[in-house]
């Protein structure tokens, strides 16, 4: 097999593995979201999740969630009306608005995550230690991929 043919074959194998990984991650994500019983859309929960690390502007939320800025703005309005987020002017730039989770928003995310943990524990049926090991192993398996892709994205944006 020539070098080009071997490269094409290797790329095909990686493509197949990536397709299966993406499908599996999507299925896991859907199952965990359903188990969380948040009572809100995945997009709304994604915004709440992004806000857990602290106050954020709409532009940063759009980047963190991968959503368009107008979509994030609509979602923030819905979440504010539900009492899950607060929006206020930035202290350092009065033109900008930052959004934070309210106590109700934090509580909603905590309850949802607890339900997800219970679902995982029940599904893995191996006790807490075995289930924790299985989840940690899954995370450890995907983090090198996440890190490599993140580094590649940062390097591409820098050049």
PDB file of C-alpha atoms in Angstrom:
ATOM      1  CA  UNK A   1       0.000   0.000   0.000  1.00  0.00           C
ATOM      2  CA  UNK A   2       1.454   3.379  -0.955  1.00  0.00           C
ATOM      3  CA  UNK A   3       1.900   6.192   1.553  1.00  0.00           C
ATOM      4  CA  UNK A   4      -1.083   8.106   0.150  1.00  0.00           C
ATOM      5  CA  UNK A   5      -3.321   5.026   0.237  1.00  0.00           C
ATOM      6  CA  UNK A   6      -2.254   4.233   3.807  1.00  0.00           C
ATOM      7  CA  UNK A   7      -2.982   7.823   4.830  1.00  0.00           C
ATOM      8  CA  UNK A   8      -6.413   7.688   3.237  1.00  0.00           C
ATOM      9  CA  UNK A   9      -7.169   4.361   4.930  1.00  0.00           C
ATOM     10  CA  UNK A  10      -6.043   5.717   8.314  1.00  0.00           C
ATOM     11  CA  UNK A  11      -8.166   8.827   7.830  1.00  0.00           C
ATOM     12  CA  UNK A  12     -11.154   6.618   7.007  1.00  0.00           C
ATOM     13  CA  UNK A  13     -10.680   4.570  10.170  1.00  0.00           C
ATOM     14  CA  UNK A  14     -10.423   7.702  12.311  1.00  0.00           C
ATOM     15  CA  UNK A  15     -13.479   9.150  10.558  1.00  0.00           C
ATOM     16  CA  UNK A  16     -15.479   6.016  11.373  1.00  0.00           C
ATOM     17  CA  UNK A  17     -14.330   6.069  14.984  1.00  0.00           C
ATOM     18  CA  UNK A  18     -15.159   9.780  15.265  1.00  0.00           C
ATOM     19  CA  UNK A  19     -18.632   9.189  13.823  1.00  0.00           C
ATOM     20  CA  UNK A  20     -19.281   6.467  16.404  1.00  0.00           C
ATOM     21  CA  UNK A  21     -17.902   8.651  19.200  1.00  0.00           C
ATOM     22  CA  UNK A  22     -20.081  11.577  18.187  1.00  0.00           C
ATOM     23  CA  UNK A  23     -23.153   9.350  18.028  1.00  0.00           C
ATOM     24  CA  UNK A  24     -22.379   7.857  21.440  1.00  0.00           C
ATOM     25  CA  UNK A  25     -21.760  11.249  23.063  1.00  0.00           C
ATOM     26  CA  UNK A  26     -25.010  12.582  21.598  1.00  0.00           C
ATOM     27  CA  UNK A  27     -26.960   9.589  22.923  1.00  0.00           C
ATOM     28  CA  UNK A  28     -25.368   9.932  26.362  1.00  0.00           C
ATOM     29  CA  UNK A  29     -26.062  13.661  26.396  1.00  0.00           C
ATOM     30  CA  UNK A  30     -29.717  13.108  25.468  1.00  0.00           C
ATOM     31  CA  UNK A  31     -30.157  10.405  28.112  1.00  0.00           C
ATOM     32  CA  UNK A  32     -28.552  12.536  30.833  1.00  0.00           C
ATOM     33  CA  UNK A  33     -30.609  15.576  29.849  1.00  0.00           C
ATOM     34  CA  UNK A  34     -33.826  13.526  30.043  1.00  0.00           C
ATOM     35  CA  UNK A  35     -32.764  12.096  33.407  1.00  0.00           C
ATOM     36  CA  UNK A  36     -32.125  15.613  34.722  1.00  0.00           C
ATOM     37  CA  UNK A  37     -35.800  16.509  34.229  1.00  0.00           C
ATOM     38  CA  UNK A  38     -34.922  20.203  34.137  1.00  0.00           C
ATOM     39  CA  UNK A  39     -38.267  21.329  32.736  1.00  0.00           C
ATOM     40  CA  UNK A  40     -36.507  23.617  30.267  1.00  0.00           C
ATOM     41  CA  UNK A  41     -35.106  23.191  26.762  1.00  0.00           C
ATOM     42  CA  UNK A  42     -31.585  21.912  26.164  1.00  0.00           C
ATOM     43  CA  UNK A  43     -30.617  25.364  24.896  1.00  0.00           C
ATOM     44  CA  UNK A  44     -31.907  27.010  28.060  1.00  0.00           C
ATOM     45  CA  UNK A  45     -30.094  24.489  30.259  1.00  0.00           C
ATOM     46  CA  UNK A  46     -26.933  24.979  28.208  1.00  0.00           C
ATOM     47  CA  UNK A  47     -27.037  28.720  28.940  1.00  0.00           C
ATOM     48  CA  UNK A  48     -27.658  28.070  32.653  1.00  0.00           C
ATOM     49  CA  UNK A  49     -24.750  25.630  32.687  1.00  0.00           C
ATOM     50  CA  UNK A  50     -22.461  28.195  31.029  1.00  0.00           C
ATOM     51  CA  UNK A  51     -23.430  30.762  33.671  1.00  0.00           C
ATOM     52  CA  UNK A  52     -22.442  28.517  36.570  1.00  0.00           C
ATOM     53  CA  UNK A  53     -18.820  29.575  36.243  1.00  0.00           C
ATOM     54  CA  UNK A  54     -19.769  33.178  36.959  1.00  0.00           C
ATOM     55  CA  UNK A  55     -21.230  36.367  35.454  1.00  0.00           C
ATOM     56  CA  UNK A  56     -21.049  36.548  31.707  1.00  0.00           C
ATOM     57  CA  UNK A  57     -21.870  38.874  28.820  1.00  0.00           C
ATOM     58  CA  UNK A  58     -24.069  37.742  25.938  1.00  0.00           C
ATOM     59  CA  UNK A  59     -21.163  37.581  23.492  1.00  0.00           C
ATOM     60  CA  UNK A  60     -19.186  35.274  25.798  1.00  0.00           C
ATOM     61  CA  UNK A  61     -22.276  33.115  26.397  1.00  0.00           C
ATOM     62  CA  UNK A  62     -22.742  32.762  22.654  1.00  0.00           C
ATOM     63  CA  UNK A  63     -19.153  31.521  22.335  1.00  0.00           C
ATOM     64  CA  UNK A  64     -19.439  29.156  25.331  1.00  0.00           C
ATOM     65  CA  UNK A  65     -22.683  27.599  24.118  1.00  0.00           C
ATOM     66  CA  UNK A  66     -22.049  27.684  20.372  1.00  0.00           C
ATOM     67  CA  UNK A  67     -25.317  29.537  19.823  1.00  0.00           C
ATOM     68  CA  UNK A  68     -25.927  32.708  17.850  1.00  0.00           C
ATOM     69  CA  UNK A  69     -25.984  35.869  19.934  1.00  0.00           C
ATOM     70  CA  UNK A  70     -29.629  36.740  19.081  1.00  0.00           C
ATOM     71  CA  UNK A  71     -30.697  33.236  20.204  1.00  0.00           C
ATOM     72  CA  UNK A  72     -28.824  33.641  23.501  1.00  0.00           C
ATOM     73  CA  UNK A  73     -30.519  37.013  24.049  1.00  0.00           C
ATOM     74  CA  UNK A  74     -33.969  35.440  23.605  1.00  0.00           C
ATOM     75  CA  UNK A  75     -33.097  32.579  25.948  1.00  0.00           C
ATOM     76  CA  UNK A  76     -31.787  34.993  28.579  1.00  0.00           C
ATOM     77  CA  UNK A  77     -35.063  36.917  28.452  1.00  0.00           C
ATOM     78  CA  UNK A  78     -36.993  33.666  28.999  1.00  0.00           C
ATOM     79  CA  UNK A  79     -34.740  32.627  31.868  1.00  0.00           C
ATOM     80  CA  UNK A  80     -34.982  36.066  33.457  1.00  0.00           C
ATOM     81  CA  UNK A  81     -38.791  35.920  33.294  1.00  0.00           C
ATOM     82  CA  UNK A  82     -38.587  32.503  34.999  1.00  0.00           C
ATOM     83  CA  UNK A  83     -36.441  33.998  37.776  1.00  0.00           C
ATOM     84  CA  UNK A  84     -33.407  31.841  36.964  1.00  0.00           C
ATOM     85  CA  UNK A  85     -31.018  34.609  35.884  1.00  0.00           C
ATOM     86  CA  UNK A  86     -30.425  38.270  36.642  1.00  0.00           C
ATOM     87  CA  UNK A  87     -29.110  40.786  34.156  1.00  0.00           C
ATOM     88  CA  UNK A  88     -27.392  43.987  35.206  1.00  0.00           C
ATOM     89  CA  UNK A  89     -25.051  46.615  33.840  1.00  0.00           C
ATOM     90  CA  UNK A  90     -21.344  45.874  34.160  1.00  0.00           C
ATOM     91  CA  UNK A  91     -19.561  47.937  36.774  1.00  0.00           C
ATOM     92  CA  UNK A  92     -16.541  48.532  34.503  1.00  0.00           C
ATOM     93  CA  UNK A  93     -18.508  49.218  31.284  1.00  0.00           C
ATOM     94  CA  UNK A  94     -21.976  50.662  31.829  1.00  0.00           C
ATOM     95  CA  UNK A  95     -22.892  49.931  28.175  1.00  0.00           C
ATOM     96  CA  UNK A  96     -22.508  46.187  28.683  1.00  0.00           C
ATOM     97  CA  UNK A  97     -24.825  43.809  30.530  1.00  0.00           C
ATOM     98  CA  UNK A  98     -23.715  40.790  32.548  1.00  0.00           C
ATOM     99  CA  UNK A  99     -25.918  37.877  33.431  1.00  0.00           C
ATOM    100  CA  UNK A 100     -25.681  35.773  36.575  1.00  0.00           C
ATOM    101  CA  UNK A 101     -27.580  32.793  37.916  1.00  0.00           C
ATOM    102  CA  UNK A 102     -30.032  33.458  40.709  1.00  0.00           C
ATOM    103  CA  UNK A 103     -30.308  31.156  43.702  1.00  0.00           C
ATOM    104  CA  UNK A 104     -33.257  29.530  41.900  1.00  0.00           C
ATOM    105  CA  UNK A 105     -31.073  28.963  38.813  1.00  0.00           C
ATOM    106  CA  UNK A 106     -28.323  27.350  40.888  1.00  0.00           C
ATOM    107  CA  UNK A 107     -30.892  25.168  42.666  1.00  0.00           C
ATOM    108  CA  UNK A 108     -32.452  24.034  39.371  1.00  0.00           C
ATOM    109  CA  UNK A 109     -29.059  22.986  38.009  1.00  0.00           C
ATOM    110  CA  UNK A 110     -28.130  21.213  41.243  1.00  0.00           C
ATOM    111  CA  UNK A 111     -31.400  19.224  41.324  1.00  0.00           C
ATOM    112  CA  UNK A 112     -30.995  18.269  37.672  1.00  0.00           C
ATOM    113  CA  UNK A 113     -27.432  17.102  38.200  1.00  0.00           C
ATOM    114  CA  UNK A 114     -28.492  15.075  41.233  1.00  0.00           C
ATOM    115  CA  UNK A 115     -31.154  13.336  39.114  1.00  0.00           C
ATOM    116  CA  UNK A 116     -28.540  12.652  36.418  1.00  0.00           C
ATOM    117  CA  UNK A 117     -26.189  11.147  39.021  1.00  0.00           C
ATOM    118  CA  UNK A 118     -28.968   8.931  40.380  1.00  0.00           C
ATOM    119  CA  UNK A 119     -29.784   7.784  36.830  1.00  0.00           C
ATOM    120  CA  UNK A 120     -26.136   6.950  36.131  1.00  0.00           C
ATOM    121  CA  UNK A 121     -25.788   5.120  39.420  1.00  0.00           C
ATOM    122  CA  UNK A 122     -28.910   3.085  38.721  1.00  0.00           C
ATOM    123  CA  UNK A 123     -27.956   2.343  35.124  1.00  0.00           C
ATOM    124  CA  UNK A 124     -24.402   1.267  35.937  1.00  0.00           C
ATOM    125  CA  UNK A 125     -25.671  -0.922  38.796  1.00  0.00           C
ATOM    126  CA  UNK A 126     -22.209  -1.477  40.225  1.00  0.00           C
ATOM    127  CA  UNK A 127     -22.334   0.510  43.422  1.00  0.00           C
ATOM    128  CA  UNK A 128     -20.984   3.979  43.996  1.00  0.00           C
ATOM    129  CA  UNK A 129     -17.274   3.152  43.677  1.00  0.00           C
ATOM    130  CA  UNK A 130     -17.656   1.122  40.461  1.00  0.00           C
ATOM    131  CA  UNK A 131     -19.991   3.724  38.964  1.00  0.00           C
ATOM    132  CA  UNK A 132     -17.630   6.536  39.914  1.00  0.00           C
ATOM    133  CA  UNK A 133     -14.721   4.629  38.323  1.00  0.00           C
ATOM    134  CA  UNK A 134     -16.733   4.051  35.129  1.00  0.00           C
ATOM    135  CA  UNK A 135     -17.690   7.719  34.822  1.00  0.00           C
ATOM    136  CA  UNK A 136     -14.126   8.840  35.613  1.00  0.00           C
ATOM    137  CA  UNK A 137     -12.745   6.422  33.001  1.00  0.00           C
ATOM    138  CA  UNK A 138     -15.149   7.763  30.379  1.00  0.00           C
ATOM    139  CA  UNK A 139     -14.136  11.333  31.185  1.00  0.00           C
ATOM    140  CA  UNK A 140     -10.454  10.404  31.130  1.00  0.00           C
ATOM    141  CA  UNK A 141     -10.934   8.789  27.718  1.00  0.00           C
ATOM    142  CA  UNK A 142     -12.487  11.854  26.087  1.00  0.00           C
ATOM    143  CA  UNK A 143     -10.483  14.648  27.732  1.00  0.00           C
ATOM    144  CA  UNK A 144      -7.324  14.114  25.623  1.00  0.00           C
ATOM    145  CA  UNK A 145      -9.515  14.503  22.533  1.00  0.00           C
ATOM    146  CA  UNK A 146     -11.154  17.648  23.926  1.00  0.00           C
ATOM    147  CA  UNK A 147      -7.780  19.114  24.885  1.00  0.00           C
ATOM    148  CA  UNK A 148      -6.191  18.304  21.511  1.00  0.00           C
ATOM    149  CA  UNK A 149      -9.081  19.821  19.573  1.00  0.00           C
ATOM    150  CA  UNK A 150      -9.099  22.881  21.839  1.00  0.00           C
ATOM    151  CA  UNK A 151      -5.345  23.403  21.326  1.00  0.00           C
ATOM    152  CA  UNK A 152      -5.792  22.997  17.562  1.00  0.00           C
ATOM    153  CA  UNK A 153      -8.649  25.541  17.540  1.00  0.00           C
ATOM    154  CA  UNK A 154      -6.654  28.052  19.593  1.00  0.00           C
ATOM    155  CA  UNK A 155      -3.618  27.619  17.332  1.00  0.00           C
ATOM    156  CA  UNK A 156      -5.771  28.039  14.203  1.00  0.00           C
ATOM    157  CA  UNK A 157      -7.361  31.209  15.577  1.00  0.00           C
ATOM    158  CA  UNK A 158      -3.928  32.608  16.498  1.00  0.00           C
ATOM    159  CA  UNK A 159      -2.530  32.170  12.968  1.00  0.00           C
TER     160      UNK A 159
END
